[in-house]
Structure formats: structure tokens, C-alpha cells
PDB file of C-alpha atoms in Angstrom:
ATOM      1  CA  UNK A   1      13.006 -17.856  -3.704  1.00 74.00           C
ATOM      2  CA  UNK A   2      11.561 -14.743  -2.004  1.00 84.00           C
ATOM      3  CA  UNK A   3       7.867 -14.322  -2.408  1.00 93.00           C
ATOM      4  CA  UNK A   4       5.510 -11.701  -1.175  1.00 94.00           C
ATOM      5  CA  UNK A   5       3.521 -13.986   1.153  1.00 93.00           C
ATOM      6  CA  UNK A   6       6.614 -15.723   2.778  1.00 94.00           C
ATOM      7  CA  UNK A   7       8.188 -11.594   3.187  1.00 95.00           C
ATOM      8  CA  UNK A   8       4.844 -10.085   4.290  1.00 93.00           C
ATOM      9  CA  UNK A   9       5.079 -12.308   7.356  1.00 93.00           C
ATOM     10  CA  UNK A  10       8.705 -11.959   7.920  1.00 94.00           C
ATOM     11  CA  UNK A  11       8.712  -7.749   7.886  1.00 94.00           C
ATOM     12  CA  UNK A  12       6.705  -5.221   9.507  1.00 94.00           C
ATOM     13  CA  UNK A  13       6.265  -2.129   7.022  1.00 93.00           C
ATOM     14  CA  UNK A  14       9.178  -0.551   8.196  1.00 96.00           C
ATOM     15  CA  UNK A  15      11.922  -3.403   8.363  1.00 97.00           C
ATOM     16  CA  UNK A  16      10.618  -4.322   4.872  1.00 96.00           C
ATOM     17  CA  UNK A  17      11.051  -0.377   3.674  1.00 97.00           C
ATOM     18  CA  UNK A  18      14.860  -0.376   5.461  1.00 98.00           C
ATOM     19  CA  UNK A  19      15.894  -3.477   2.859  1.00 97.00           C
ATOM     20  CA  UNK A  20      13.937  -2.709   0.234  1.00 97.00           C
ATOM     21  CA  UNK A  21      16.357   0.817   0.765  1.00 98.00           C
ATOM     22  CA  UNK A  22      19.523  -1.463   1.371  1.00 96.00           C
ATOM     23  CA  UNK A  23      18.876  -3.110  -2.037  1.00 96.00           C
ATOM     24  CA  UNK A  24      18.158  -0.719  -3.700  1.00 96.00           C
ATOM     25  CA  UNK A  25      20.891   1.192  -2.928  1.00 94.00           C
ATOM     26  CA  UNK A  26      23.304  -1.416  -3.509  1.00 94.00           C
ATOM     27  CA  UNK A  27      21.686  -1.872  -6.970  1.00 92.00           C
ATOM     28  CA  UNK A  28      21.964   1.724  -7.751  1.00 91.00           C
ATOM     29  CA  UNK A  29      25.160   2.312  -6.676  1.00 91.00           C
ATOM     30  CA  UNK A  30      26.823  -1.322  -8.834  1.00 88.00           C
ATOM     31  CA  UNK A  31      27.452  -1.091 -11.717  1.00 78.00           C
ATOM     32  CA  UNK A  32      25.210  -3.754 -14.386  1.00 67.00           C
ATOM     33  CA  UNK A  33      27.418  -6.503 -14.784  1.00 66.00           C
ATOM     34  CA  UNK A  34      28.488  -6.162 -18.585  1.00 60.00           C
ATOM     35  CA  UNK A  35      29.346  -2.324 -17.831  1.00 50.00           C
ATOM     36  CA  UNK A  36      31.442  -3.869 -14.876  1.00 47.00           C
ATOM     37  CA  UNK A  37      32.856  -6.139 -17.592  1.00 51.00           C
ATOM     38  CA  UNK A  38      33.731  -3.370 -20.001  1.00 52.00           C
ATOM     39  CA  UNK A  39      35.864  -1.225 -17.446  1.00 57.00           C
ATOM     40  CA  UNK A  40      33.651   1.126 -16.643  1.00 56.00           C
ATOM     41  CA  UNK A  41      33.956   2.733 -13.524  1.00 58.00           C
ATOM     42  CA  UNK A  42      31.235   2.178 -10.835  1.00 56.00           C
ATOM     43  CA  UNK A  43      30.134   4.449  -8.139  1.00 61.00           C
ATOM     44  CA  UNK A  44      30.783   2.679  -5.764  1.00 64.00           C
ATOM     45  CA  UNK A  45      34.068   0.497  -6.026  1.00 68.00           C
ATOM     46  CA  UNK A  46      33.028  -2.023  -3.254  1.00 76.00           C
ATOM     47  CA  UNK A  47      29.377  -2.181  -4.352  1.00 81.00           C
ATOM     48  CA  UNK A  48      28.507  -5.428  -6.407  1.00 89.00           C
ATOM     49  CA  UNK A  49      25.644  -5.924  -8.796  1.00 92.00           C
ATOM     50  CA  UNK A  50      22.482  -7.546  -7.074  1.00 93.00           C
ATOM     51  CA  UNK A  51      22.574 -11.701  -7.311  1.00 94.00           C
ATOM     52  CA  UNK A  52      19.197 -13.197  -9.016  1.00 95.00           C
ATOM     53  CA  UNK A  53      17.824 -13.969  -5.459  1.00 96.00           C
ATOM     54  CA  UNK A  54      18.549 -10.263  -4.033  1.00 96.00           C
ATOM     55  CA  UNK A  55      16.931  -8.878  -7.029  1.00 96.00           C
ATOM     56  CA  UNK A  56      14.038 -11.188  -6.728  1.00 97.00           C
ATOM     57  CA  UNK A  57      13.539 -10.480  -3.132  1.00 97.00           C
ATOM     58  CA  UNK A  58      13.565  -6.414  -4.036  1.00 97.00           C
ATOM     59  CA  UNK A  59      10.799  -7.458  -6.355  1.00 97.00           C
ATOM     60  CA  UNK A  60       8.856  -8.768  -3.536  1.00 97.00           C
ATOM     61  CA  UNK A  61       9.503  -6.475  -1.143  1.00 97.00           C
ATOM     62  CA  UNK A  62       7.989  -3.939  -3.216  1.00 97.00           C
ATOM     63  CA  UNK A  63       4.946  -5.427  -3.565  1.00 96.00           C
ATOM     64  CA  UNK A  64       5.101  -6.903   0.312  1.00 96.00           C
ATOM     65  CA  UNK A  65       5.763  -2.213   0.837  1.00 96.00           C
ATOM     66  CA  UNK A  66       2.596  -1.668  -1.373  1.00 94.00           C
ATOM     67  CA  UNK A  67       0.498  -4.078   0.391  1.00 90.00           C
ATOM     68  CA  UNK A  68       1.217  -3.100   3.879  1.00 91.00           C
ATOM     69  CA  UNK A  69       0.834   0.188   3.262  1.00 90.00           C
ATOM     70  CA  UNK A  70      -2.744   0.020   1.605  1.00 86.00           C
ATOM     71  CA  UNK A  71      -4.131  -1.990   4.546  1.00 83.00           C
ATOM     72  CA  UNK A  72      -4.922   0.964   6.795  1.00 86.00           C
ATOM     73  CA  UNK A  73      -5.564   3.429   3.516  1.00 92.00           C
ATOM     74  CA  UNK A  74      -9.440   3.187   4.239  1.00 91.00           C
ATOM     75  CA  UNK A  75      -9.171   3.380   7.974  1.00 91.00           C
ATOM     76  CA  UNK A  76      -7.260   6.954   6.844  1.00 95.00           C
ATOM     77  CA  UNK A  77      -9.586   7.991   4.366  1.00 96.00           C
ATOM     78  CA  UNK A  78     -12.571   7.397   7.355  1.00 94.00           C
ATOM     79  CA  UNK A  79     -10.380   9.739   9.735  1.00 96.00           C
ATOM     80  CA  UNK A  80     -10.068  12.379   7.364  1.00 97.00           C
ATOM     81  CA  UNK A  81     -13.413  12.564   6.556  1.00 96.00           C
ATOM     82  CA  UNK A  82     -14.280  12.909   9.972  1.00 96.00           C
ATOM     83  CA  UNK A  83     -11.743  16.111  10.163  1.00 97.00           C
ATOM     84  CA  UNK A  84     -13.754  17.542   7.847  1.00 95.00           C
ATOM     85  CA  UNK A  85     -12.121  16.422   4.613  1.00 96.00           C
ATOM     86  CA  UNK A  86     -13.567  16.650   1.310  1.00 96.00           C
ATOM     87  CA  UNK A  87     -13.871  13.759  -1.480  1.00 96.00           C
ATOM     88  CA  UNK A  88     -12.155  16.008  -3.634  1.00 96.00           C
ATOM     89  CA  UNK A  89      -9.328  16.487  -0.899  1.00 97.00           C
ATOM     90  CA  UNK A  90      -8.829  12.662  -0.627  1.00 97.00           C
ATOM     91  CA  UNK A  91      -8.776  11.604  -3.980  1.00 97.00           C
ATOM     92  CA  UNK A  92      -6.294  14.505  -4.190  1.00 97.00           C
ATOM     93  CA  UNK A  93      -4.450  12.852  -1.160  1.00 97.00           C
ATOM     94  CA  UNK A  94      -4.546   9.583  -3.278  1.00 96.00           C
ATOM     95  CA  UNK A  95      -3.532  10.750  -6.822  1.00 97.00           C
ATOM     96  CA  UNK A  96      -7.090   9.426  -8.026  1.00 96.00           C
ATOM     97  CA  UNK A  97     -10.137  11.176  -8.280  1.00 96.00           C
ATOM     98  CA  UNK A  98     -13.231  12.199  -5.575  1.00 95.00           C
ATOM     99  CA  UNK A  99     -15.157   9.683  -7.562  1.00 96.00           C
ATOM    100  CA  UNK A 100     -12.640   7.078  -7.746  1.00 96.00           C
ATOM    101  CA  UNK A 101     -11.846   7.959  -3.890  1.00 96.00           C
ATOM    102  CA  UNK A 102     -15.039   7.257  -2.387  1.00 96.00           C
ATOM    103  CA  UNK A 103     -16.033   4.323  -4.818  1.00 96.00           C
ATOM    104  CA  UNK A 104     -12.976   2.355  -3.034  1.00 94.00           C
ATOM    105  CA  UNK A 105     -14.159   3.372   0.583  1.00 94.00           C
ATOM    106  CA  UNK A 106     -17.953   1.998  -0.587  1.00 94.00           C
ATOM    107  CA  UNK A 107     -16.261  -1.209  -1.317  1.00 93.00           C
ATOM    108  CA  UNK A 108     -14.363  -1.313   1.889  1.00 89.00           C
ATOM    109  CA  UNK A 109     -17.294  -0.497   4.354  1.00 91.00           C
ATOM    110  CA  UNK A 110     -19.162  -3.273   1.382  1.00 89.00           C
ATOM    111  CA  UNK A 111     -16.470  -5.773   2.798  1.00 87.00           C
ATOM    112  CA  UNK A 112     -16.631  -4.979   6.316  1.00 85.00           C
ATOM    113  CA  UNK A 113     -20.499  -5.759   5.935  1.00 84.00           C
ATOM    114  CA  UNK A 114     -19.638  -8.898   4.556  1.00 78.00           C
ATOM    115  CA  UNK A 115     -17.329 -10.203   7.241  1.00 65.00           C
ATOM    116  CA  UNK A 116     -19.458 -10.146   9.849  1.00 60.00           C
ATOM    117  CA  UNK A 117     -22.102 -11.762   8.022  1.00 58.00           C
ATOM    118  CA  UNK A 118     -19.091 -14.648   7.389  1.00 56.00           C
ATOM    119  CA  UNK A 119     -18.283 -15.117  10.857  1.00 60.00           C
ATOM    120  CA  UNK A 120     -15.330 -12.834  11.124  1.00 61.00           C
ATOM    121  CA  UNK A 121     -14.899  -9.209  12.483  1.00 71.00           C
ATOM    122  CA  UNK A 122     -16.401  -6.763  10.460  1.00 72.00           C
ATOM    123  CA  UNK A 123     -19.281  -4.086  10.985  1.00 81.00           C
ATOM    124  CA  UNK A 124     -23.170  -4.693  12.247  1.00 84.00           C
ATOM    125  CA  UNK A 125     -25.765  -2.822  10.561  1.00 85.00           C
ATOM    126  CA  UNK A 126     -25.223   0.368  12.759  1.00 89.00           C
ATOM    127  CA  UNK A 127     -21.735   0.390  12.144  1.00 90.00           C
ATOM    128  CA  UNK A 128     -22.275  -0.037   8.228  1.00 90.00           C
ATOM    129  CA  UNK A 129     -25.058   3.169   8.199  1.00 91.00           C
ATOM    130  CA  UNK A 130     -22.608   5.291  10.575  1.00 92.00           C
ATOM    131  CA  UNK A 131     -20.204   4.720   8.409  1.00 91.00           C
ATOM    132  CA  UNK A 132     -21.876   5.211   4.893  1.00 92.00           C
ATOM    133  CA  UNK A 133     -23.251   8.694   6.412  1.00 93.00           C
ATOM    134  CA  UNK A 134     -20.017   9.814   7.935  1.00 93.00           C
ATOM    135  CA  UNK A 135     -18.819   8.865   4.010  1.00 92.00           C
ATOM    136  CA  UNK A 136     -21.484  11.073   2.584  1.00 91.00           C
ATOM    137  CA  UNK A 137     -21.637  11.311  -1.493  1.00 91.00           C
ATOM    138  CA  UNK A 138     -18.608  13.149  -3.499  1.00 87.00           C
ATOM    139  CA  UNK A 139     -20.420  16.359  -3.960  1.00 75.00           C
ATOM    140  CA  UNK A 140     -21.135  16.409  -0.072  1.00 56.00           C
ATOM    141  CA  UNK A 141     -18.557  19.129   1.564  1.00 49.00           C
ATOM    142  CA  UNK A 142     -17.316  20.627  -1.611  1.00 55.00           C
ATOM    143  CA  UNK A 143     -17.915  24.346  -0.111  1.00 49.00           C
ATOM    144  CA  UNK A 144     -15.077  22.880   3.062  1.00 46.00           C
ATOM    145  CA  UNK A 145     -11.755  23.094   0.219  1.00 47.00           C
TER     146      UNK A 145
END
């Protein structure tokens, strides 16, 4: 059975987007089996419904998409604050709020503190202040929008 963990390994962001696209598309364009049953006509006369495993691996893939793509989400939200974006601009950016937006990069530059105190990469005191004031507070830069 196809699990997130197991796929997340196997794809890079992009191979994992072209199946996830494959599947899908093969799901959209079959027919659901009792339709296919009944006579209906399918879009596609060659395209067959998803087996259990396919369908369960499209699952997974969607989550292995989501995951991939929020790893560098806080690395983005750093470089566009540095160009001069507002809070109000990124939460914009992120369907979420300015509030909401820089709460979540707090956490992250939180965690990066914490790994290095845990033995693993992650930000020294200097790199934790530099990046708290390039963050700023959500009514910082409001006049830039």
C-alpha cells in the first residue's frame, strides 16, 4: 500500500505532481464503475476506473505534493520580506491572514532556534535576532502596499 512516507522518498515535488496529474486524469476521464456498468458512455473509451491501490496512492501523493511544497514556504516568506513585502502582502500570498502569516514564520525561526540547541542545523543567537528583526511585527511596513 502507498503511504506518504514510503512516496515522499521515492518523488521529488515534481515527479510526484506529474502522477498525481496522470491519476488524476485517468480518474477523471473513467467513468465510476457502476455508471460503466449501466451503459453509460465514458469520456474516454480506453480510460478505466482507478484500482484501490492507484486510488490510494493519489491519496498519498497529495499529501506527499502538500508536504513538499510547504517545506521551503518559510524560507519564501523570509525572501519576500526582505523585497520589501508586507505581512499583509504575505498572508495575502498565503490565503491566511498578516496575523496568521507571521505567527507561522515566529514558529519557524522558534524551531530553527531549537535545532541547534539539539545538535542539528538550525540558527545561533545572531541568526535568530537577524531574523526576528528582518520579520518585524504585522503592522511594520503597512504604508509599502
Amino acid at each position: 500500500m502507498s503511504n506518504p512516507d514510503d512516496l515522499e522518498r521515492r518523488f521529488t515535488l515534481l515527479t510526484a505532481a506529474a502522477r498525481y496529474d496522470a491519476l488524476r486524469t485517468q480518474e477523471a476521464l473513467a467513468p465510476p464503475e457502476e455508471e460503466d456498468e449501466a451503459g453509460s458512455p465514458s469520456i474516454d473509451q480506453d480510460a478505466k476506473p482507478l484500482t484501490r491501490e492507484e486510488a490510494l496512492e493519489l491519496l498519498a501523493l497529495g499529501e506527499v505534493i502538500a508536504r513538499k511544497a510547504s517545506y521551503g514556504r518559510q524560507l519564501t516568506v523570509r525572501s519576500a520580506r526582505r523585497a520589501g513585502a508586507s505581512w499583509s502582502q504575505i498572508g495575502a500570498a498565503l490565503g491566511t491572514t498578516k496575523q496568521a502569516a507571521w505567527e507561522a514564520h515566529q514558529r519557524w525561526i522558534d524551531e530553527q532556534a531549537r535545532r541547534q540547541s539539539e545538535g542539528h542545523w538550525g540558527w545561533d543567537g545572531d541568526e535568530v535576532t537577524a531574523a526576528r528583526a528582518l520579520a518585524g511585527e504585522p503592522e511594520e511596513r503597512e504604508a509599502v502596499e
